[in-house]
Coordinates of C-alpha atoms and ligand atoms in Angstrom, one line a residue:
M219 CA -45.1 19.9 107.8
D220 CA -46.6 19.6 104.4
K221 CA -47.9 22.4 102.1
I222 CA -50.1 22.2 99.0
I223 CA -49.2 24.1 95.9
V224 CA -51.9 24.8 93.3
E225 CA -51.4 26.3 89.9
G226 CA -54.8 27.9 89.0
G227 CA -56.6 28.0 85.7
K228 CA -57.5 24.4 84.9
S229 CA -61.1 23.4 84.2
L230 CA -61.9 20.3 86.3
K231 CA -63.5 17.4 84.6
G232 CA -64.3 13.8 85.5
K233 CA -65.6 11.7 88.4
V234 CA -64.8 11.9 92.1
K235 CA -65.8 9.4 94.8
I236 CA -67.0 10.8 98.1
G237 CA -65.8 9.2 101.4
G238 CA -67.7 8.5 104.6
A239 CA -68.8 11.6 106.6
K240 CA -66.3 12.7 109.3
N241 CA -69.1 14.2 111.4
A242 CA -71.2 11.0 111.2
A243 CA -68.2 8.7 111.9
L244 CA -67.1 10.5 115.0
P245 CA -70.3 9.9 117.1
I246 CA -70.9 6.5 115.6
L247 CA -67.4 5.3 116.6
V248 CA -68.1 6.7 120.1
S249 CA -71.4 4.8 120.3
S250 CA -69.3 1.6 120.5
L251 CA -68.7 2.6 124.2
L252 CA -72.4 1.8 124.9
A253 CA -72.0 -2.0 124.3
E254 CA -69.8 -5.0 125.0
G255 CA -68.6 -6.9 122.0
Q256 CA -67.1 -6.1 118.6
N257 CA -68.7 -3.3 116.5
T258 CA -67.7 -3.1 112.8
Y259 CA -67.8 0.2 110.9
H260 CA -67.3 0.4 107.1
N261 CA -66.6 3.4 104.9
V262 CA -64.8 5.2 107.8
P263 CA -62.8 8.0 106.3
Q264 CA -59.0 8.1 106.8
L265 CA -58.7 11.4 108.6
R266 CA -56.7 13.0 111.4
D267 CA -59.9 13.6 113.5
I268 CA -60.9 9.9 113.1
E269 CA -57.4 8.9 114.2
S270 CA -57.9 11.2 117.3
I271 CA -61.2 9.5 118.3
R272 CA -59.7 6.0 117.8
H273 CA -56.8 7.0 120.0
L274 CA -59.2 8.3 122.7
L275 CA -61.4 5.2 122.6
S276 CA -58.4 2.9 122.9
D277 CA -57.0 5.1 125.7
L278 CA -60.3 4.5 127.5
G279 CA -59.7 0.7 127.3
A280 CA -61.5 -0.2 124.1
K281 CA -59.9 -2.6 121.6
V282 CA -59.6 -0.7 118.4
E283 CA -58.5 -2.2 115.0
K284 CA -58.2 -0.3 111.8
D285 CA -58.1 -2.1 108.4
G286 CA -58.3 0.4 105.5
H287 CA -61.7 2.0 105.7
T288 CA -63.0 -0.5 108.2
T289 CA -62.7 0.0 111.9
R290 CA -63.6 -2.6 114.6
I291 CA -64.1 -1.5 118.2
D292 CA -64.8 -3.7 121.2
A293 CA -65.5 -1.7 124.3
G294 CA -65.9 -4.8 126.5
G295 CA -62.8 -3.9 128.4
L296 CA -63.8 -0.3 128.9
C297 CA -62.0 0.7 132.1
K298 CA -61.0 4.3 132.1
S299 CA -63.6 7.1 132.4
E300 CA -61.3 10.0 131.7
A301 CA -60.8 11.9 128.4
P302 CA -57.6 13.9 129.1
Y303 CA -56.8 17.5 128.1
D304 CA -54.2 16.5 125.5
L305 CA -56.8 14.4 123.5
V306 CA -59.8 16.8 123.9
R307 CA -57.5 19.8 123.0
K308 CA -56.7 18.1 119.7
M309 CA -60.3 17.6 118.8
R310 CA -63.3 19.1 120.6
A311 CA -65.7 16.3 119.3
S312 CA -64.0 14.2 122.0
V313 CA -66.7 15.6 124.4
L314 CA -69.0 13.0 122.7
V315 CA -67.6 10.4 125.1
L316 CA -69.2 12.2 128.0
G317 CA -72.8 10.9 127.7
P318 CA -71.8 7.3 126.8
L319 CA -69.2 7.1 129.7
V320 CA -71.8 8.2 132.3
A321 CA -74.4 5.8 130.8
R322 CA -72.0 2.8 130.8
L323 CA -69.5 3.4 133.6
K324 CA -71.7 5.7 135.8
R325 CA -69.0 8.3 135.7
A326 CA -66.9 10.4 133.4
R327 CA -64.1 13.0 133.7
V328 CA -63.7 14.9 130.4
S329 CA -61.5 17.9 129.8
L330 CA -63.6 20.9 129.0
P331 CA -62.8 22.0 125.4
G332 CA -61.7 25.6 125.1
G333 CA -62.8 28.0 122.4
C334 CA -61.5 27.3 118.9
A335 CA -60.7 29.2 115.8
I336 CA -64.3 29.6 114.7
G337 CA -66.0 30.6 118.0
A338 CA -66.3 30.1 121.7
R339 CA -68.3 26.9 121.2
P340 CA -69.5 26.2 124.8
I341 CA -70.9 22.8 125.8
N342 CA -73.3 24.2 128.4
L343 CA -76.3 22.5 126.6
H344 CA -74.6 19.1 126.8
L345 CA -74.0 19.6 130.5
K346 CA -77.5 21.0 131.3
G347 CA -79.1 18.0 129.5
L348 CA -76.9 15.5 131.3
S349 CA -77.8 17.0 134.7
Q350 CA -81.5 17.0 133.7
L351 CA -81.0 13.2 133.0
G352 CA -80.1 13.0 136.7
A353 CA -76.3 13.2 136.6
S354 CA -74.3 15.2 139.1
V355 CA -72.2 17.5 136.9
K356 CA -69.3 19.6 138.3
L357 CA -66.5 21.6 136.8
N358 CA -63.2 21.0 138.4
H359 CA -59.7 22.1 137.3
G360 CA -60.8 22.4 133.7
Y361 CA -62.6 19.1 133.7
V362 CA -66.2 18.1 133.6
E363 CA -66.9 15.5 136.3
A364 CA -70.2 13.7 135.9
S365 CA -71.7 10.7 137.6
A366 CA -75.0 9.0 138.0
D367 CA -76.0 5.5 139.2
R368 CA -78.5 5.2 136.4
L369 CA -79.6 8.2 134.2
K370 CA -83.4 8.8 134.2
G371 CA -85.4 9.8 131.1
C372 CA -86.7 13.3 131.1
D373 CA -87.8 16.2 128.8
I374 CA -84.9 18.3 127.5
Y375 CA -85.3 21.5 125.5
F376 CA -82.3 22.8 123.7
D377 CA -82.1 26.6 123.6
I378 CA -80.1 26.2 120.3
P379 CA -80.2 23.1 118.1
T380 CA -76.7 21.6 118.8
V381 CA -75.4 18.8 116.7
T382 CA -72.9 17.1 119.1
G383 CA -75.1 18.1 122.0
T384 CA -78.1 16.2 120.5
E385 CA -75.8 13.2 119.8
N386 CA -74.2 13.2 123.3
L387 CA -77.6 13.2 125.0
M388 CA -79.2 10.7 122.5
M389 CA -76.4 8.2 123.4
A390 CA -76.8 8.9 127.1
A391 CA -80.6 8.5 127.0
A392 CA -80.4 5.2 125.0
L393 CA -79.3 3.5 128.3
A394 CA -81.3 5.6 130.7
E395 CA -84.3 4.4 132.6
G396 CA -87.6 5.6 131.0
V397 CA -88.4 8.0 128.2
T398 CA -86.3 11.0 127.1
T399 CA -87.7 13.7 124.8
L400 CA -85.2 16.0 123.1
R401 CA -86.9 19.1 121.9
N402 CA -85.5 21.7 119.4
A403 CA -83.0 18.9 118.6
A404 CA -80.6 19.2 115.7
R405 CA -81.9 17.6 112.5
E406 CA -78.7 17.0 110.5
P407 CA -78.3 13.7 108.5
E408 CA -75.5 12.8 110.9
I409 CA -78.1 12.7 113.8
V410 CA -80.3 10.3 111.8
A411 CA -77.2 8.2 111.0
L412 CA -76.4 7.9 114.7
A413 CA -80.0 7.1 115.6
D414 CA -80.0 4.3 113.0
V415 CA -76.9 2.8 114.5
L416 CA -78.3 3.0 118.0
N417 CA -81.5 1.3 116.9
K418 CA -79.4 -1.4 115.2
M419 CA -77.7 -1.9 118.6
G420 CA -81.1 -2.4 120.2
A421 CA -82.0 1.1 121.3
D422 CA -85.4 2.7 120.7
V423 CA -84.8 6.1 119.2
Q424 CA -87.8 7.6 117.3
D425 CA -88.1 10.6 114.9
A426 CA -84.4 11.5 114.6
G427 CA -84.3 14.0 111.8
S428 CA -87.2 16.0 113.2
S429 CA -86.8 18.6 116.0
V430 CA -88.4 16.3 118.6
I431 CA -86.6 13.0 119.2
T432 CA -88.0 10.4 121.6
I433 CA -85.7 7.8 123.2
R434 CA -87.1 4.9 125.2
G435 CA -84.2 3.8 127.4
V436 CA -83.1 0.1 127.4
S437 CA -80.8 -1.6 129.9
Y438 CA -78.5 -3.2 127.4
L439 CA -77.2 -2.6 123.9
K440 CA -75.5 -5.0 121.6
P441 CA -72.7 -4.3 119.0
A442 CA -73.6 -3.6 115.4
E443 CA -72.0 -3.6 111.9
V444 CA -72.7 -0.5 109.9
S445 CA -71.5 1.7 107.0
I446 CA -70.9 5.4 107.5
I447 CA -73.0 7.7 105.3
P448 CA -71.3 9.9 102.6
D449 CA -69.8 13.2 103.5
R450 CA -72.1 15.9 102.3
I451 CA -69.5 18.7 102.9
E452 CA -66.8 16.9 100.9
A453 CA -69.4 16.4 98.1
G454 CA -70.4 20.1 98.3
T455 CA -66.7 21.2 98.2
F456 CA -66.3 19.4 94.8
M457 CA -69.6 20.8 93.5
V458 CA -68.3 24.3 94.2
A459 CA -65.0 23.4 92.4
A460 CA -67.0 22.3 89.3
V461 CA -68.8 25.7 89.1
L462 CA -65.8 27.7 90.1
T463 CA -63.5 26.2 87.3
R464 CA -66.3 26.1 84.7
G465 CA -65.8 22.3 84.8
D466 CA -68.0 19.2 84.6
I467 CA -67.7 16.9 87.7
T468 CA -69.8 13.9 88.6
I469 CA -69.8 13.4 92.3
L470 CA -70.2 9.6 93.0
N471 CA -71.1 7.8 96.3
C472 CA -73.0 10.8 97.6
E473 CA -76.5 11.2 99.1
P474 CA -78.3 13.9 97.1
S475 CA -81.2 14.0 99.6
H476 CA -78.8 15.4 102.2
M477 CA -77.7 18.2 99.9
G478 CA -80.8 20.3 99.1
G479 CA -79.4 23.5 100.6
I480 CA -76.2 23.3 98.6
I481 CA -77.9 22.1 95.3
N482 CA -80.5 24.9 95.5
K483 CA -77.8 27.7 95.9
L484 CA -75.6 26.3 93.2
K485 CA -78.5 26.2 90.7
L486 CA -79.2 29.9 91.5
V487 CA -75.5 30.6 90.9
G488 CA -76.0 29.2 87.4
A489 CA -74.8 25.6 87.7
D490 CA -76.4 22.9 85.6
I491 CA -77.0 20.1 88.1
T492 CA -78.3 16.6 87.4
V493 CA -79.2 14.5 90.4
G494 CA -79.0 10.7 90.2
D495 CA -79.6 8.1 92.9
N496 CA -76.2 8.3 94.5
S497 CA -74.5 10.8 92.2
I498 CA -74.7 14.5 91.2
R499 CA -73.3 15.9 88.0
V500 CA -72.4 19.6 88.1
I501 CA -71.6 21.5 85.0
G502 CA -70.4 25.1 85.4
E503 CA -70.3 26.5 82.0
N504 CA -72.8 29.3 82.5
G505 CA -70.8 31.9 84.4
I506 CA -71.2 32.6 88.1
E507 CA -74.1 34.8 89.3
S508 CA -74.1 36.5 92.7
V509 CA -76.4 34.9 95.3
D510 CA -76.9 35.8 99.0
V511 CA -76.4 33.0 101.5
K512 CA -77.3 32.7 105.2
T513 CA -76.0 29.7 107.1
L514 CA -78.6 27.9 109.2
P515 CA -79.0 24.6 111.0
Y516 CA -80.0 21.7 108.7
P517 CA -81.9 21.7 106.3
G518 CA -80.6 25.2 105.8
F519 CA -77.3 26.1 104.1
P520 CA -74.5 24.5 106.2
T521 CA -71.9 26.7 107.9
D522 CA -69.4 24.0 106.9
M523 CA -69.9 25.2 103.3
Q524 CA -69.8 28.9 103.9
A525 CA -66.0 29.5 103.3
Q526 CA -66.2 27.4 100.0
F527 CA -69.2 29.4 98.8
M528 CA -67.5 32.6 99.6
V529 CA -64.7 31.8 97.2
L530 CA -67.3 31.2 94.5
M531 CA -68.9 34.6 95.2
S532 CA -65.4 36.2 95.1
V533 CA -65.3 35.7 91.4
A534 CA -69.1 36.1 90.7
K535 CA -70.7 38.8 88.6
G536 CA -71.9 41.4 91.2
L537 CA -72.4 41.6 94.9
S538 CA -73.3 38.9 97.4
I539 CA -74.0 39.0 101.2
I540 CA -73.0 36.0 103.2
S541 CA -74.3 35.8 106.7
E542 CA -72.9 33.4 109.2
T543 CA -75.5 32.7 111.9
I544 CA -74.0 29.5 113.5
F545 CA -70.5 30.5 114.7
E546 CA -69.4 34.0 115.7
N547 CA -65.9 33.9 114.2
R548 CA -66.1 31.9 111.1
F549 CA -64.7 34.4 108.7
I550 CA -61.0 33.6 109.2
H551 CA -60.6 32.8 105.5
V552 CA -61.6 36.4 104.6
G553 CA -58.1 37.9 105.3
E554 CA -56.4 35.2 103.3
L555 CA -58.9 35.5 100.3
K556 CA -58.3 39.3 100.4
R557 CA -54.6 38.7 100.0
M558 CA -55.5 36.8 96.9
G559 CA -57.3 39.8 95.5
A560 CA -60.9 39.1 96.7
D561 CA -63.0 42.2 97.5
I562 CA -64.7 41.3 100.8
T563 CA -65.9 43.6 103.7
V564 CA -67.0 42.0 106.9
S565 CA -69.6 43.8 109.0
G566 CA -70.8 41.9 112.1
N567 CA -71.9 38.5 111.1
S568 CA -72.1 39.3 107.4
A569 CA -69.5 39.5 104.6
I570 CA -70.2 41.7 101.6
V571 CA -68.4 40.0 98.7
K572 CA -68.0 42.0 95.5
G573 CA -67.0 39.7 92.6
V574 CA -63.7 40.4 90.9
P575 CA -62.6 39.1 87.5
M576 CA -59.6 37.2 88.8
L577 CA -57.9 36.1 92.0
S578 CA -54.1 35.9 92.1
G579 CA -52.1 33.1 93.7
A580 CA -50.3 33.8 97.0
P581 CA -48.9 32.0 100.0
V582 CA -51.8 31.5 102.4
M583 CA -52.7 29.6 105.5
A584 CA -55.8 29.1 107.7
T585 CA -56.5 27.8 111.2
D586 CA -59.7 26.0 110.4
L587 CA -60.6 23.0 108.3
R588 CA -63.2 24.4 106.0
A589 CA -61.3 27.7 105.7
S590 CA -58.3 25.7 104.4
A591 CA -60.5 23.9 101.9
S592 CA -61.7 27.3 100.6
L593 CA -58.1 28.3 100.0
I594 CA -57.5 25.3 97.8
L595 CA -60.6 26.3 95.8
A596 CA -59.4 29.8 95.5
G597 CA -56.0 28.5 94.3
L598 CA -57.8 26.5 91.6
V599 CA -59.1 29.7 89.9
A600 CA -56.2 32.1 90.8
R601 CA -53.7 33.3 88.3
G602 CA -50.3 31.7 89.2
A603 CA -49.3 29.6 92.1
T604 CA -51.0 29.4 95.5
E605 CA -49.2 27.8 98.4
I606 CA -51.4 26.5 101.2
H607 CA -49.6 26.1 104.5
R608 CA -50.7 24.3 107.7
V609 CA -52.2 21.4 105.6
Y610 CA -52.8 19.4 108.8
H611 CA -56.1 21.3 109.1
L612 CA -57.2 19.8 105.8
D613 CA -56.1 16.4 106.8
R614 CA -58.5 16.6 109.8
G615 CA -61.5 16.4 107.4
Y616 CA -60.6 15.7 103.8
E617 CA -59.1 12.4 102.7
S618 CA -56.5 12.8 99.9
I619 CA -58.1 16.0 98.7
E620 CA -55.1 16.9 96.5
K621 CA -55.1 13.5 94.8
K622 CA -58.9 13.8 94.1
F623 CA -58.4 17.2 92.6
A624 CA -55.4 16.1 90.6
R625 CA -57.4 13.2 89.1
L626 CA -60.0 15.9 88.0
G627 CA -57.2 17.7 86.1
A628 CA -56.0 20.2 88.7
A629 CA -52.4 21.2 88.8
I630 CA -51.9 20.5 92.5
K631 CA -49.3 18.8 94.6
R632 CA -48.3 18.2 98.2
V633 CA -44.8 18.9 99.2
R634 CA -42.9 18.6 102.4
E635 CA -41.8 21.9 103.8
Ligands
EPU165 N1 -73.8 25.9 121.3 C1 -74.0 26.4 122.6 N2 -73.9 25.6 123.6 C2 -73.7 24.2 123.5 C3 -73.5 23.7 122.2 C4 -73.6 24.6 121.1 O1 -74.1 27.6 122.7 O2 -73.7 23.5 124.5 C5 -73.8 26.8 120.1 C6 -72.4 26.8 119.4 O3 -71.5 27.7 120.0 C7 -72.9 27.2 118.0 C8 -74.2 26.6 117.8 O4 -74.7 26.3 119.2 O5 -73.0 28.6 118.0 C9 -74.2 25.3 117.1 O6 -73.2 24.5 117.4 P1 -73.2 22.9 117.4 O7 -73.2 22.4 118.8 O8 -74.3 22.4 116.6 O9 -71.8 22.5 116.8 P2 -70.9 21.3 117.1 O10 -71.8 20.1 117.4 O11 -69.8 21.6 118.0 C10 -70.9 20.3 114.7 C11 -69.9 19.9 113.6 C12 -69.3 21.1 113.1 C13 -70.4 21.9 112.4 C14 -71.5 22.3 113.4 C15 -72.7 23.0 112.9 C16 -69.2 17.7 114.5 C17 -68.1 16.9 115.1 N3 -68.9 19.0 114.3 O12 -70.3 21.0 115.7 O13 -68.4 20.7 112.1 O14 -69.9 23.1 111.9 O15 -72.0 21.0 114.0 O16 -73.2 22.3 111.8 O17 -70.2 17.2 114.1 C18 -66.5 20.8 110.7 O18 -66.7 19.7 110.3 O19 -65.6 21.6 110.1 C19 -67.2 21.4 111.8 C20 -66.8 22.5 112.5

């Protein structure tokens, strides 16, 4: 297993190119199941989670080819309707195949994902929606078994806006008979990206990006060629690094219109931010002010940036309250940051962060992707060396993160343990 070693104290300067968004690529690759013929996807990030979904799709009988950042998938030969425990266990976004399999093959057997490091993460809303669409949905031996001759459009209200739940049902409804309305739907840019792809395939999805999405079902979808949108969380992680290290980083190939929540908070922290068409320059020379943050569904501040922001607040002037409202257990980085000298007290779903003048390097590890990214950030400003273990969490969601940081001037390397 690899570990990453960071020597803190360098001010990061230069340009960094952002890759395709993991959380857009996952449902978009899965949407290939809805059509026969070859789909082509460009700007697909090279990540462990993407590898897992390709593996699952090929296990289901799709022909999957990878060529650098391009992936081609032809689900003409789709024959299996089961997503086994071993694949779903590795990556819970595998449940995204549920809706498309029922829509295309009339049945699906998908392992129920368990809880994970950041919370219980049930999929009850995916299942309720699917049964409202007319599927028979049963739980058997740890598997969801769903079947329907043809799904029928209906009105679905989500109790909570769920990102993958909205995606799952949007894909199922695309091939249903009649009109489906998804209310209190998630509004993330990744939802809009999936809707755009479905429409390119011949679906009729309206108003994705708002909380009411209307889908007029069609009987047939055709393959498409598309490019994956930029990863707003990767971009946000480098933006935080610029402020944290008093650096000057220009983030290239990003989509600033997706990043309002992050840009707004970093300006309040004191960053000097210039927004271009597809770029954002962040200068962090002004010191770091304390700012409170509450994670919220898009367009609020993303939970996937909470851990990174906490590192920034750990070395800010004063006190900050960080409230996590999306996942009930997303403070696993706190214990590790405290070992590096951060002054953080957790009370319920809030963390009270008292800025300290300096963090100190330590061996650390985390069991979640974004928590692991936050430990790299902490290492960048800590005195001495920080060793980040269990790097495979990072490889799930950040492509060559250590190489990108090294090019910006960080003293960082990956070594085999
Ligand atoms: N929820 C339910 N029932 C459901 C579905 C969700 O109670 O049936 C709850 C969840 O437990 C949570 C809230 O609703 O409290 C929102 O969860 P959501 O379903 O939106 O999360 P997700 O779709 O499982 C996606 C991202 C996550 C990201 C969240 C929130 C993908 C593949 N994953 O997860 O990304 O944190 O939305 O924005 O899109 C990451 O990339 O590190 C990551 C965890």
